[in-house]
PDB file of C-alpha atoms in Angstrom:
ATOM      1  CA  UNK A   1      -2.148   2.000 -19.458  1.00 74.00           C
ATOM      2  CA  UNK A   2      -3.160   5.647 -19.724  1.00 88.00           C
ATOM      3  CA  UNK A   3      -0.743   8.517 -19.204  1.00 88.00           C
ATOM      4  CA  UNK A   4      -2.286  11.464 -17.392  1.00 81.00           C
ATOM      5  CA  UNK A   5      -0.329  13.903 -19.575  1.00 80.00           C
ATOM      6  CA  UNK A   6       2.617  14.254 -21.941  1.00 85.00           C
ATOM      7  CA  UNK A   7       4.709  14.819 -18.832  1.00 92.00           C
ATOM      8  CA  UNK A   8       3.596  11.428 -17.507  1.00 90.00           C
ATOM      9  CA  UNK A   9       4.867   9.754 -20.660  1.00 93.00           C
ATOM     10  CA  UNK A  10       8.171  11.611 -20.351  1.00 95.00           C
ATOM     11  CA  UNK A  11       8.504  10.491 -16.755  1.00 96.00           C
ATOM     12  CA  UNK A  12       7.919   6.892 -17.797  1.00 97.00           C
ATOM     13  CA  UNK A  13      10.684   7.144 -20.390  1.00 96.00           C
ATOM     14  CA  UNK A  14      13.032   8.617 -17.758  1.00 97.00           C
ATOM     15  CA  UNK A  15      12.324   5.724 -15.382  1.00 98.00           C
ATOM     16  CA  UNK A  16      12.984   3.189 -18.145  1.00 98.00           C
ATOM     17  CA  UNK A  17      16.315   4.901 -18.756  1.00 97.00           C
ATOM     18  CA  UNK A  18      17.460   4.324 -15.151  1.00 98.00           C
ATOM     19  CA  UNK A  19      15.539   1.100 -14.521  1.00 97.00           C
ATOM     20  CA  UNK A  20      18.532  -0.752 -13.071  1.00 97.00           C
ATOM     21  CA  UNK A  21      18.773   1.906 -10.322  1.00 97.00           C
ATOM     22  CA  UNK A  22      15.012   2.209  -9.783  1.00 98.00           C
ATOM     23  CA  UNK A  23      13.031   0.971  -6.787  1.00 98.00           C
ATOM     24  CA  UNK A  24       9.444  -0.168  -7.419  1.00 98.00           C
ATOM     25  CA  UNK A  25       7.037   0.192  -4.492  1.00 98.00           C
ATOM     26  CA  UNK A  26       3.630  -1.477  -4.530  1.00 98.00           C
ATOM     27  CA  UNK A  27       0.584  -1.353  -2.313  1.00 97.00           C
ATOM     28  CA  UNK A  28      -1.067  -4.742  -1.643  1.00 96.00           C
ATOM     29  CA  UNK A  29      -4.891  -4.528  -1.466  1.00 93.00           C
ATOM     30  CA  UNK A  30      -6.409  -3.105  -4.637  1.00 93.00           C
ATOM     31  CA  UNK A  31      -3.014  -3.020  -6.336  1.00 96.00           C
ATOM     32  CA  UNK A  32      -1.538  -6.528  -6.208  1.00 96.00           C
ATOM     33  CA  UNK A  33      -4.617  -8.215  -4.735  1.00 94.00           C
ATOM     34  CA  UNK A  34      -8.257  -7.683  -5.724  1.00 92.00           C
ATOM     35  CA  UNK A  35     -10.491  -6.106  -3.084  1.00 85.00           C
ATOM     36  CA  UNK A  36     -12.773  -8.698  -1.489  1.00 83.00           C
ATOM     37  CA  UNK A  37     -15.376  -8.643   1.286  1.00 79.00           C
ATOM     38  CA  UNK A  38     -13.301 -10.756   3.676  1.00 80.00           C
ATOM     39  CA  UNK A  39      -9.805  -9.219   4.112  1.00 81.00           C
ATOM     40  CA  UNK A  40      -8.490 -12.613   5.233  1.00 79.00           C
ATOM     41  CA  UNK A  41      -9.169 -13.919   1.710  1.00 83.00           C
ATOM     42  CA  UNK A  42      -7.488 -11.120  -0.238  1.00 86.00           C
ATOM     43  CA  UNK A  43      -4.970 -13.302  -2.010  1.00 92.00           C
ATOM     44  CA  UNK A  44      -2.493 -11.803  -4.441  1.00 94.00           C
ATOM     45  CA  UNK A  45      -3.360 -11.895  -8.135  1.00 94.00           C
ATOM     46  CA  UNK A  46      -2.374 -15.359  -9.422  1.00 94.00           C
ATOM     47  CA  UNK A  47      -0.044 -13.859 -12.045  1.00 95.00           C
ATOM     48  CA  UNK A  48       1.634 -11.381  -9.687  1.00 96.00           C
ATOM     49  CA  UNK A  49       4.501 -13.590  -8.523  1.00 94.00           C
ATOM     50  CA  UNK A  50       5.690 -14.260 -12.054  1.00 95.00           C
ATOM     51  CA  UNK A  51       5.383 -10.575 -12.991  1.00 96.00           C
ATOM     52  CA  UNK A  52       7.397  -9.490  -9.937  1.00 97.00           C
ATOM     53  CA  UNK A  53      10.175 -11.963 -10.673  1.00 96.00           C
ATOM     54  CA  UNK A  54      10.309 -10.773 -14.293  1.00 96.00           C
ATOM     55  CA  UNK A  55      10.447  -7.135 -13.204  1.00 97.00           C
ATOM     56  CA  UNK A  56      13.115  -7.776 -10.564  1.00 96.00           C
ATOM     57  CA  UNK A  57      15.607  -8.707 -13.285  1.00 96.00           C
ATOM     58  CA  UNK A  58      15.415  -5.115 -14.598  1.00 97.00           C
ATOM     59  CA  UNK A  59      15.194  -2.942 -11.453  1.00 97.00           C
ATOM     60  CA  UNK A  60      17.197  -2.352  -8.273  1.00 96.00           C
ATOM     61  CA  UNK A  61      14.626  -3.687  -5.797  1.00 96.00           C
ATOM     62  CA  UNK A  62      10.907  -4.275  -5.241  1.00 98.00           C
ATOM     63  CA  UNK A  63       9.027  -3.324  -2.071  1.00 98.00           C
ATOM     64  CA  UNK A  64       5.483  -4.166  -1.023  1.00 98.00           C
ATOM     65  CA  UNK A  65       4.305  -1.347   1.271  1.00 97.00           C
ATOM     66  CA  UNK A  66       0.974  -2.075   2.937  1.00 94.00           C
ATOM     67  CA  UNK A  67      -1.270  -1.259   5.851  1.00 90.00           C
ATOM     68  CA  UNK A  68      -1.641  -4.970   6.488  1.00 90.00           C
ATOM     69  CA  UNK A  69       0.502  -6.774   9.054  1.00 91.00           C
ATOM     70  CA  UNK A  70       3.638  -7.988   7.303  1.00 94.00           C
ATOM     71  CA  UNK A  71       2.894 -11.631   8.104  1.00 94.00           C
ATOM     72  CA  UNK A  72      -0.527 -11.377   6.434  1.00 93.00           C
ATOM     73  CA  UNK A  73       0.955  -9.857   3.300  1.00 95.00           C
ATOM     74  CA  UNK A  74       3.662 -12.529   3.163  1.00 96.00           C
ATOM     75  CA  UNK A  75       1.134 -15.345   3.522  1.00 95.00           C
ATOM     76  CA  UNK A  76      -1.624 -13.975   1.278  1.00 94.00           C
ATOM     77  CA  UNK A  77       0.894 -12.967  -1.357  1.00 94.00           C
ATOM     78  CA  UNK A  78       3.152 -16.007  -1.296  1.00 95.00           C
ATOM     79  CA  UNK A  79       5.838 -13.345  -0.994  1.00 96.00           C
ATOM     80  CA  UNK A  80       8.397 -15.504   0.783  1.00 96.00           C
ATOM     81  CA  UNK A  81       8.555 -17.701  -2.331  1.00 95.00           C
ATOM     82  CA  UNK A  82       8.804 -14.586  -4.511  1.00 96.00           C
ATOM     83  CA  UNK A  83      11.589 -13.368  -2.233  1.00 95.00           C
ATOM     84  CA  UNK A  84      13.424 -16.679  -2.653  1.00 94.00           C
ATOM     85  CA  UNK A  85      13.322 -16.265  -6.447  1.00 94.00           C
ATOM     86  CA  UNK A  86      14.553 -12.678  -6.235  1.00 93.00           C
ATOM     87  CA  UNK A  87      17.314 -13.574  -3.808  1.00 91.00           C
ATOM     88  CA  UNK A  88      18.511 -16.335  -6.123  1.00 90.00           C
ATOM     89  CA  UNK A  89      18.756 -13.717  -8.875  1.00 87.00           C
ATOM     90  CA  UNK A  90      20.769 -11.375  -6.673  1.00 91.00           C
ATOM     91  CA  UNK A  91      17.873  -8.990  -5.982  1.00 93.00           C
ATOM     92  CA  UNK A  92      15.933  -8.221  -2.836  1.00 94.00           C
ATOM     93  CA  UNK A  93      12.250  -8.081  -1.974  1.00 97.00           C
ATOM     94  CA  UNK A  94      11.156  -5.841   0.888  1.00 97.00           C
ATOM     95  CA  UNK A  95       7.819  -6.025   2.696  1.00 98.00           C
ATOM     96  CA  UNK A  96       6.786  -3.132   4.933  1.00 96.00           C
ATOM     97  CA  UNK A  97       3.669  -3.886   6.972  1.00 94.00           C
ATOM     98  CA  UNK A  98       1.409  -1.597   8.992  1.00 90.00           C
ATOM     99  CA  UNK A  99       2.568   1.525   7.133  1.00 90.00           C
ATOM    100  CA  UNK A 100       6.228   0.840   7.831  1.00 90.00           C
ATOM    101  CA  UNK A 101       5.964  -0.204  11.473  1.00 88.00           C
ATOM    102  CA  UNK A 102       6.934  -3.755  10.445  1.00 92.00           C
ATOM    103  CA  UNK A 103       9.793  -4.703   8.116  1.00 95.00           C
ATOM    104  CA  UNK A 104      10.809  -7.918   6.359  1.00 97.00           C
ATOM    105  CA  UNK A 105      13.263  -8.578   3.579  1.00 96.00           C
ATOM    106  CA  UNK A 106      14.233 -11.633   1.569  1.00 95.00           C
ATOM    107  CA  UNK A 107      17.780 -11.158   2.852  1.00 90.00           C
ATOM    108  CA  UNK A 108      16.966 -11.132   6.590  1.00 87.00           C
ATOM    109  CA  UNK A 109      13.912 -13.427   6.552  1.00 86.00           C
ATOM    110  CA  UNK A 110      12.355 -12.224   9.797  1.00 91.00           C
ATOM    111  CA  UNK A 111       9.837  -9.565  10.691  1.00 92.00           C
ATOM    112  CA  UNK A 112      11.048  -6.607  12.724  1.00 88.00           C
ATOM    113  CA  UNK A 113       8.255  -4.635  14.338  1.00 80.00           C
ATOM    114  CA  UNK A 114       7.287  -2.004  16.861  1.00 75.00           C
ATOM    115  CA  UNK A 115       5.261  -2.383  20.033  1.00 79.00           C
ATOM    116  CA  UNK A 116       1.511  -1.629  19.990  1.00 81.00           C
ATOM    117  CA  UNK A 117       0.948   2.119  20.402  1.00 80.00           C
ATOM    118  CA  UNK A 118      -0.160   3.613  23.673  1.00 84.00           C
ATOM    119  CA  UNK A 119      -3.880   4.230  23.618  1.00 89.00           C
ATOM    120  CA  UNK A 120      -4.765   1.355  21.306  1.00 91.00           C
ATOM    121  CA  UNK A 121      -6.079  -0.917  24.085  1.00 91.00           C
ATOM    122  CA  UNK A 122      -8.361   1.784  25.504  1.00 94.00           C
ATOM    123  CA  UNK A 123      -9.459   2.724  21.982  1.00 94.00           C
ATOM    124  CA  UNK A 124     -10.541  -0.889  21.412  1.00 94.00           C
ATOM    125  CA  UNK A 125     -12.382  -0.845  24.737  1.00 94.00           C
ATOM    126  CA  UNK A 126     -14.404   2.224  23.701  1.00 95.00           C
ATOM    127  CA  UNK A 127     -14.921   1.253  20.053  1.00 96.00           C
ATOM    128  CA  UNK A 128     -18.058  -0.966  20.459  1.00 96.00           C
ATOM    129  CA  UNK A 129     -20.003   1.947  21.959  1.00 95.00           C
ATOM    130  CA  UNK A 130     -18.961   4.220  19.083  1.00 95.00           C
ATOM    131  CA  UNK A 131     -20.070   1.611  16.549  1.00 95.00           C
ATOM    132  CA  UNK A 132     -23.367   1.118  18.328  1.00 94.00           C
ATOM    133  CA  UNK A 133     -24.163   4.839  18.460  1.00 93.00           C
ATOM    134  CA  UNK A 134     -23.367   5.119  14.739  1.00 92.00           C
ATOM    135  CA  UNK A 135     -25.688   2.230  13.891  1.00 92.00           C
ATOM    136  CA  UNK A 136     -22.791   0.063  12.722  1.00 92.00           C
ATOM    137  CA  UNK A 137     -22.496  -2.570  15.435  1.00 92.00           C
ATOM    138  CA  UNK A 138     -22.244  -5.307  12.793  1.00 92.00           C
ATOM    139  CA  UNK A 139     -19.172  -3.819  11.127  1.00 93.00           C
ATOM    140  CA  UNK A 140     -16.231  -6.221  11.005  1.00 93.00           C
ATOM    141  CA  UNK A 141     -13.454  -5.164  13.386  1.00 94.00           C
ATOM    142  CA  UNK A 142      -9.975  -6.396  12.477  1.00 90.00           C
ATOM    143  CA  UNK A 143      -7.285  -6.359  15.165  1.00 88.00           C
ATOM    144  CA  UNK A 144      -3.947  -5.917  13.381  1.00 86.00           C
ATOM    145  CA  UNK A 145      -1.825  -5.906  16.504  1.00 83.00           C
ATOM    146  CA  UNK A 146      -0.446  -2.416  15.900  1.00 84.00           C
ATOM    147  CA  UNK A 147      -3.704  -1.009  14.547  1.00 87.00           C
ATOM    148  CA  UNK A 148      -7.462  -1.601  14.394  1.00 93.00           C
ATOM    149  CA  UNK A 149      -9.448  -1.585  11.155  1.00 92.00           C
ATOM    150  CA  UNK A 150     -13.239  -1.288  10.925  1.00 95.00           C
ATOM    151  CA  UNK A 151     -14.618  -2.697   7.668  1.00 93.00           C
ATOM    152  CA  UNK A 152     -18.046  -1.575   6.442  1.00 93.00           C
ATOM    153  CA  UNK A 153     -18.034  -3.550   3.168  1.00 88.00           C
ATOM    154  CA  UNK A 154     -20.232  -6.351   4.575  1.00 87.00           C
ATOM    155  CA  UNK A 155     -22.933  -3.982   5.846  1.00 90.00           C
ATOM    156  CA  UNK A 156     -26.044  -3.526   3.681  1.00 88.00           C
ATOM    157  CA  UNK A 157     -25.507   0.270   3.701  1.00 87.00           C
ATOM    158  CA  UNK A 158     -21.728   0.073   3.281  1.00 89.00           C
ATOM    159  CA  UNK A 159     -21.028   3.578   1.955  1.00 89.00           C
ATOM    160  CA  UNK A 160     -23.496   5.313   4.264  1.00 92.00           C
ATOM    161  CA  UNK A 161     -22.109   3.447   7.279  1.00 92.00           C
ATOM    162  CA  UNK A 162     -18.588   4.451   6.267  1.00 93.00           C
ATOM    163  CA  UNK A 163     -19.561   8.139   6.143  1.00 93.00           C
ATOM    164  CA  UNK A 164     -21.432   7.904   9.465  1.00 93.00           C
ATOM    165  CA  UNK A 165     -18.469   6.311  11.188  1.00 94.00           C
ATOM    166  CA  UNK A 166     -15.751   8.691  10.015  1.00 94.00           C
ATOM    167  CA  UNK A 167     -16.487  11.646  12.367  1.00 96.00           C
ATOM    168  CA  UNK A 168     -17.001   9.690  15.627  1.00 96.00           C
ATOM    169  CA  UNK A 169     -14.089   7.342  14.933  1.00 96.00           C
ATOM    170  CA  UNK A 170     -11.820  10.281  14.116  1.00 95.00           C
ATOM    171  CA  UNK A 171     -12.790  11.901  17.425  1.00 95.00           C
ATOM    172  CA  UNK A 172     -12.265   8.636  19.327  1.00 95.00           C
ATOM    173  CA  UNK A 173      -8.856   8.143  17.728  1.00 94.00           C
ATOM    174  CA  UNK A 174      -7.843  11.700  18.602  1.00 94.00           C
ATOM    175  CA  UNK A 175      -8.931  11.197  22.216  1.00 94.00           C
ATOM    176  CA  UNK A 176      -6.581   8.215  22.505  1.00 93.00           C
ATOM    177  CA  UNK A 177      -3.618   9.838  20.769  1.00 92.00           C
ATOM    178  CA  UNK A 178      -4.028   7.856  17.548  1.00 92.00           C
ATOM    179  CA  UNK A 179      -4.528   8.759  13.882  1.00 90.00           C
ATOM    180  CA  UNK A 180      -7.269   7.680  11.493  1.00 92.00           C
ATOM    181  CA  UNK A 181      -6.647   6.417   7.948  1.00 87.00           C
ATOM    182  CA  UNK A 182      -9.693   6.000   5.665  1.00 89.00           C
ATOM    183  CA  UNK A 183      -9.560   3.495   2.821  1.00 84.00           C
ATOM    184  CA  UNK A 184     -11.941   1.623   0.535  1.00 81.00           C
ATOM    185  CA  UNK A 185     -14.827   0.707   2.874  1.00 87.00           C
ATOM    186  CA  UNK A 186     -12.373   0.510   5.760  1.00 90.00           C
ATOM    187  CA  UNK A 187     -11.368   2.921   8.522  1.00 94.00           C
ATOM    188  CA  UNK A 188      -8.047   2.182  10.181  1.00 91.00           C
ATOM    189  CA  UNK A 189      -6.765   3.631  13.439  1.00 93.00           C
ATOM    190  CA  UNK A 190      -3.073   3.434  14.304  1.00 88.00           C
ATOM    191  CA  UNK A 191      -0.202   5.312  15.904  1.00 83.00           C
ATOM    192  CA  UNK A 192       1.066   8.558  14.455  1.00 77.00           C
ATOM    193  CA  UNK A 193       4.599   8.905  13.137  1.00 73.00           C
ATOM    194  CA  UNK A 194       4.800   6.324  10.368  1.00 79.00           C
ATOM    195  CA  UNK A 195       3.283   6.288   6.901  1.00 89.00           C
ATOM    196  CA  UNK A 196       4.055   4.991   3.425  1.00 95.00           C
ATOM    197  CA  UNK A 197       5.767   8.216   2.392  1.00 95.00           C
ATOM    198  CA  UNK A 198       8.382   7.714   5.096  1.00 92.00           C
ATOM    199  CA  UNK A 199       9.057   4.217   3.748  1.00 96.00           C
ATOM    200  CA  UNK A 200       9.495   5.601   0.217  1.00 98.00           C
ATOM    201  CA  UNK A 201      12.045   8.138   1.443  1.00 97.00           C
ATOM    202  CA  UNK A 202      13.908   5.558   3.523  1.00 95.00           C
ATOM    203  CA  UNK A 203      14.178   3.103   0.635  1.00 97.00           C
ATOM    204  CA  UNK A 204      15.307   5.761  -1.832  1.00 97.00           C
ATOM    205  CA  UNK A 205      18.069   6.854   0.566  1.00 96.00           C
ATOM    206  CA  UNK A 206      19.247   3.428   1.731  1.00 95.00           C
ATOM    207  CA  UNK A 207      19.327   1.970  -1.791  1.00 96.00           C
ATOM    208  CA  UNK A 208      20.803   5.128  -3.341  1.00 97.00           C
ATOM    209  CA  UNK A 209      18.037   5.046  -5.943  1.00 98.00           C
ATOM    210  CA  UNK A 210      18.093   7.065  -9.128  1.00 98.00           C
ATOM    211  CA  UNK A 211      14.439   6.278  -9.840  1.00 98.00           C
ATOM    212  CA  UNK A 212      11.305   5.420  -7.862  1.00 98.00           C
ATOM    213  CA  UNK A 213       7.962   4.030  -9.018  1.00 98.00           C
ATOM    214  CA  UNK A 214       5.010   3.635  -6.665  1.00 98.00           C
ATOM    215  CA  UNK A 215       1.639   2.040  -7.449  1.00 98.00           C
ATOM    216  CA  UNK A 216      -1.343   2.386  -5.137  1.00 96.00           C
ATOM    217  CA  UNK A 217      -5.099   2.636  -5.128  1.00 93.00           C
ATOM    218  CA  UNK A 218      -6.563   4.646  -2.244  1.00 88.00           C
ATOM    219  CA  UNK A 219      -6.139   7.327   0.412  1.00 86.00           C
ATOM    220  CA  UNK A 220      -3.595   5.297   2.378  1.00 86.00           C
ATOM    221  CA  UNK A 221      -1.201   5.797  -0.538  1.00 94.00           C
ATOM    222  CA  UNK A 222      -1.412   9.602  -0.696  1.00 93.00           C
ATOM    223  CA  UNK A 223       1.714  10.125   1.432  1.00 94.00           C
ATOM    224  CA  UNK A 224       3.644   7.710  -0.791  1.00 97.00           C
ATOM    225  CA  UNK A 225       2.576   9.649  -3.895  1.00 97.00           C
ATOM    226  CA  UNK A 226       3.600  12.917  -2.226  1.00 97.00           C
ATOM    227  CA  UNK A 227       6.997  11.459  -1.273  1.00 97.00           C
ATOM    228  CA  UNK A 228       7.572  10.232  -4.834  1.00 98.00           C
ATOM    229  CA  UNK A 229       6.651  13.678  -6.149  1.00 97.00           C
ATOM    230  CA  UNK A 230       9.225  15.253  -3.802  1.00 97.00           C
ATOM    231  CA  UNK A 231      11.892  12.786  -4.929  1.00 98.00           C
ATOM    232  CA  UNK A 232      11.171  13.897  -8.482  1.00 97.00           C
ATOM    233  CA  UNK A 233      11.787  17.512  -7.511  1.00 96.00           C
ATOM    234  CA  UNK A 234      15.113  16.382  -6.047  1.00 96.00           C
ATOM    235  CA  UNK A 235      16.165  14.992  -9.422  1.00 97.00           C
ATOM    236  CA  UNK A 236      15.144  11.335  -9.338  1.00 98.00           C
ATOM    237  CA  UNK A 237      13.209   9.767 -12.205  1.00 98.00           C
ATOM    238  CA  UNK A 238       9.794   9.080 -10.688  1.00 98.00           C
ATOM    239  CA  UNK A 239       6.406   7.675 -11.647  1.00 98.00           C
ATOM    240  CA  UNK A 240       3.121   7.497  -9.734  1.00 98.00           C
ATOM    241  CA  UNK A 241       0.752   4.743 -10.871  1.00 97.00           C
ATOM    242  CA  UNK A 242      -2.923   4.693  -9.844  1.00 96.00           C
ATOM    243  CA  UNK A 243      -4.758   1.382  -9.706  1.00 95.00           C
ATOM    244  CA  UNK A 244      -8.157   2.912 -10.422  1.00 90.00           C
ATOM    245  CA  UNK A 245     -11.571   1.544  -9.456  1.00 82.00           C
ATOM    246  CA  UNK A 246     -15.206   2.608  -9.379  1.00 74.00           C
ATOM    247  CA  UNK A 247     -14.992   2.923  -5.566  1.00 69.00           C
ATOM    248  CA  UNK A 248     -11.987   5.202  -5.214  1.00 65.00           C
ATOM    249  CA  UNK A 249     -10.586   7.895  -7.471  1.00 70.00           C
ATOM    250  CA  UNK A 250      -8.638  10.033  -4.999  1.00 76.00           C
ATOM    251  CA  UNK A 251      -5.261   9.223  -6.567  1.00 88.00           C
ATOM    252  CA  UNK A 252      -6.214   9.733 -10.211  1.00 90.00           C
ATOM    253  CA  UNK A 253      -5.423  13.460 -10.230  1.00 90.00           C
ATOM    254  CA  UNK A 254      -2.074  12.823  -8.503  1.00 93.00           C
ATOM    255  CA  UNK A 255      -0.983  10.110 -10.952  1.00 95.00           C
ATOM    256  CA  UNK A 256       1.292   9.975 -13.966  1.00 96.00           C
ATOM    257  CA  UNK A 257      -0.195   6.657 -15.127  1.00 96.00           C
ATOM    258  CA  UNK A 258      -3.702   5.276 -14.563  1.00 95.00           C
ATOM    259  CA  UNK A 259      -4.468   1.570 -14.922  1.00 95.00           C
ATOM    260  CA  UNK A 260      -7.496  -0.543 -14.088  1.00 93.00           C
ATOM    261  CA  UNK A 261      -7.090  -2.582 -10.903  1.00 93.00           C
ATOM    262  CA  UNK A 262      -4.561  -5.363 -10.263  1.00 96.00           C
ATOM    263  CA  UNK A 263      -4.844  -6.647 -13.845  1.00 96.00           C
ATOM    264  CA  UNK A 264      -3.803  -3.240 -15.106  1.00 96.00           C
ATOM    265  CA  UNK A 265      -0.988  -2.994 -12.559  1.00 97.00           C
ATOM    266  CA  UNK A 266       0.476  -6.306 -13.690  1.00 97.00           C
ATOM    267  CA  UNK A 267       0.234  -5.278 -17.347  1.00 97.00           C
ATOM    268  CA  UNK A 268       2.102  -2.098 -16.428  1.00 97.00           C
ATOM    269  CA  UNK A 269       4.837  -4.003 -14.561  1.00 98.00           C
ATOM    270  CA  UNK A 270       5.299  -6.408 -17.478  1.00 97.00           C
ATOM    271  CA  UNK A 271       5.497  -3.494 -19.897  1.00 97.00           C
ATOM    272  CA  UNK A 272       8.041  -1.700 -17.721  1.00 97.00           C
ATOM    273  CA  UNK A 273      10.181  -4.839 -17.558  1.00 97.00           C
ATOM    274  CA  UNK A 274       9.990  -5.325 -21.331  1.00 97.00           C
ATOM    275  CA  UNK A 275      10.843  -1.696 -22.111  1.00 97.00           C
ATOM    276  CA  UNK A 276      13.746  -1.706 -19.662  1.00 96.00           C
ATOM    277  CA  UNK A 277      15.038  -4.937 -21.162  1.00 95.00           C
ATOM    278  CA  UNK A 278      14.854  -3.491 -24.675  1.00 94.00           C
ATOM    279  CA  UNK A 279      16.709  -0.356 -23.548  1.00 86.00           C
ATOM    280  CA  UNK A 280      19.666  -2.312 -22.093  1.00 77.00           C
TER     281      UNK A 280
END
């Protein structure tokens, strides 16, 4: 774990001091699960479940906030079993899928979601032509129900294809009333009006949090980092944790703590639990 500054270390100490009233938000891919070529095989780190259960004993609640469909995150993360363990300990696990458009909790046990956005069907109809003109016809297209993600990781010129696709896909999304979200070798198109920062604010308000920690790894987490920063200005104890990689460094400058990938995230969560336990 590396603090970005003396202020980052002070913020960590403040969070430890109010751990029992702190909400911990976590991205899924690149934070709890290693990035892999096939998104359907992005299983959670094998030690994550145990670390989350350990942490839950010291904090108010844990939330997984992801661009994935909630059902995918639940299945790939074994999160229903983690939720069972938290519920038995009197704590709650929340899973927000598709940037907050889907919600699940260990207390309610069912996924609540929105309808597919207007324009998504016609966007999908026009997408193959856009991919073809950009020389990326072989890109993997993932239909998420409420969004569409185009993965370039499997292409031989992955980074170049990603850069080629950004402008035409952004224009296509705009033409259909949708927004574009770039990630690590993936470009996602979805409805406007919901993002991870909104989920952070909602959780902080509903749970009457005194502290908020969020860990993420790429551009899809920027709004969450910004929301956490604003909560800090409002007087909450806050901490922004970057799961850094060689592929993406956009969050490093916004972070209070920088760790290395999911292994580093889990080490951080264990350390937070241990320090909170010692402070009790």
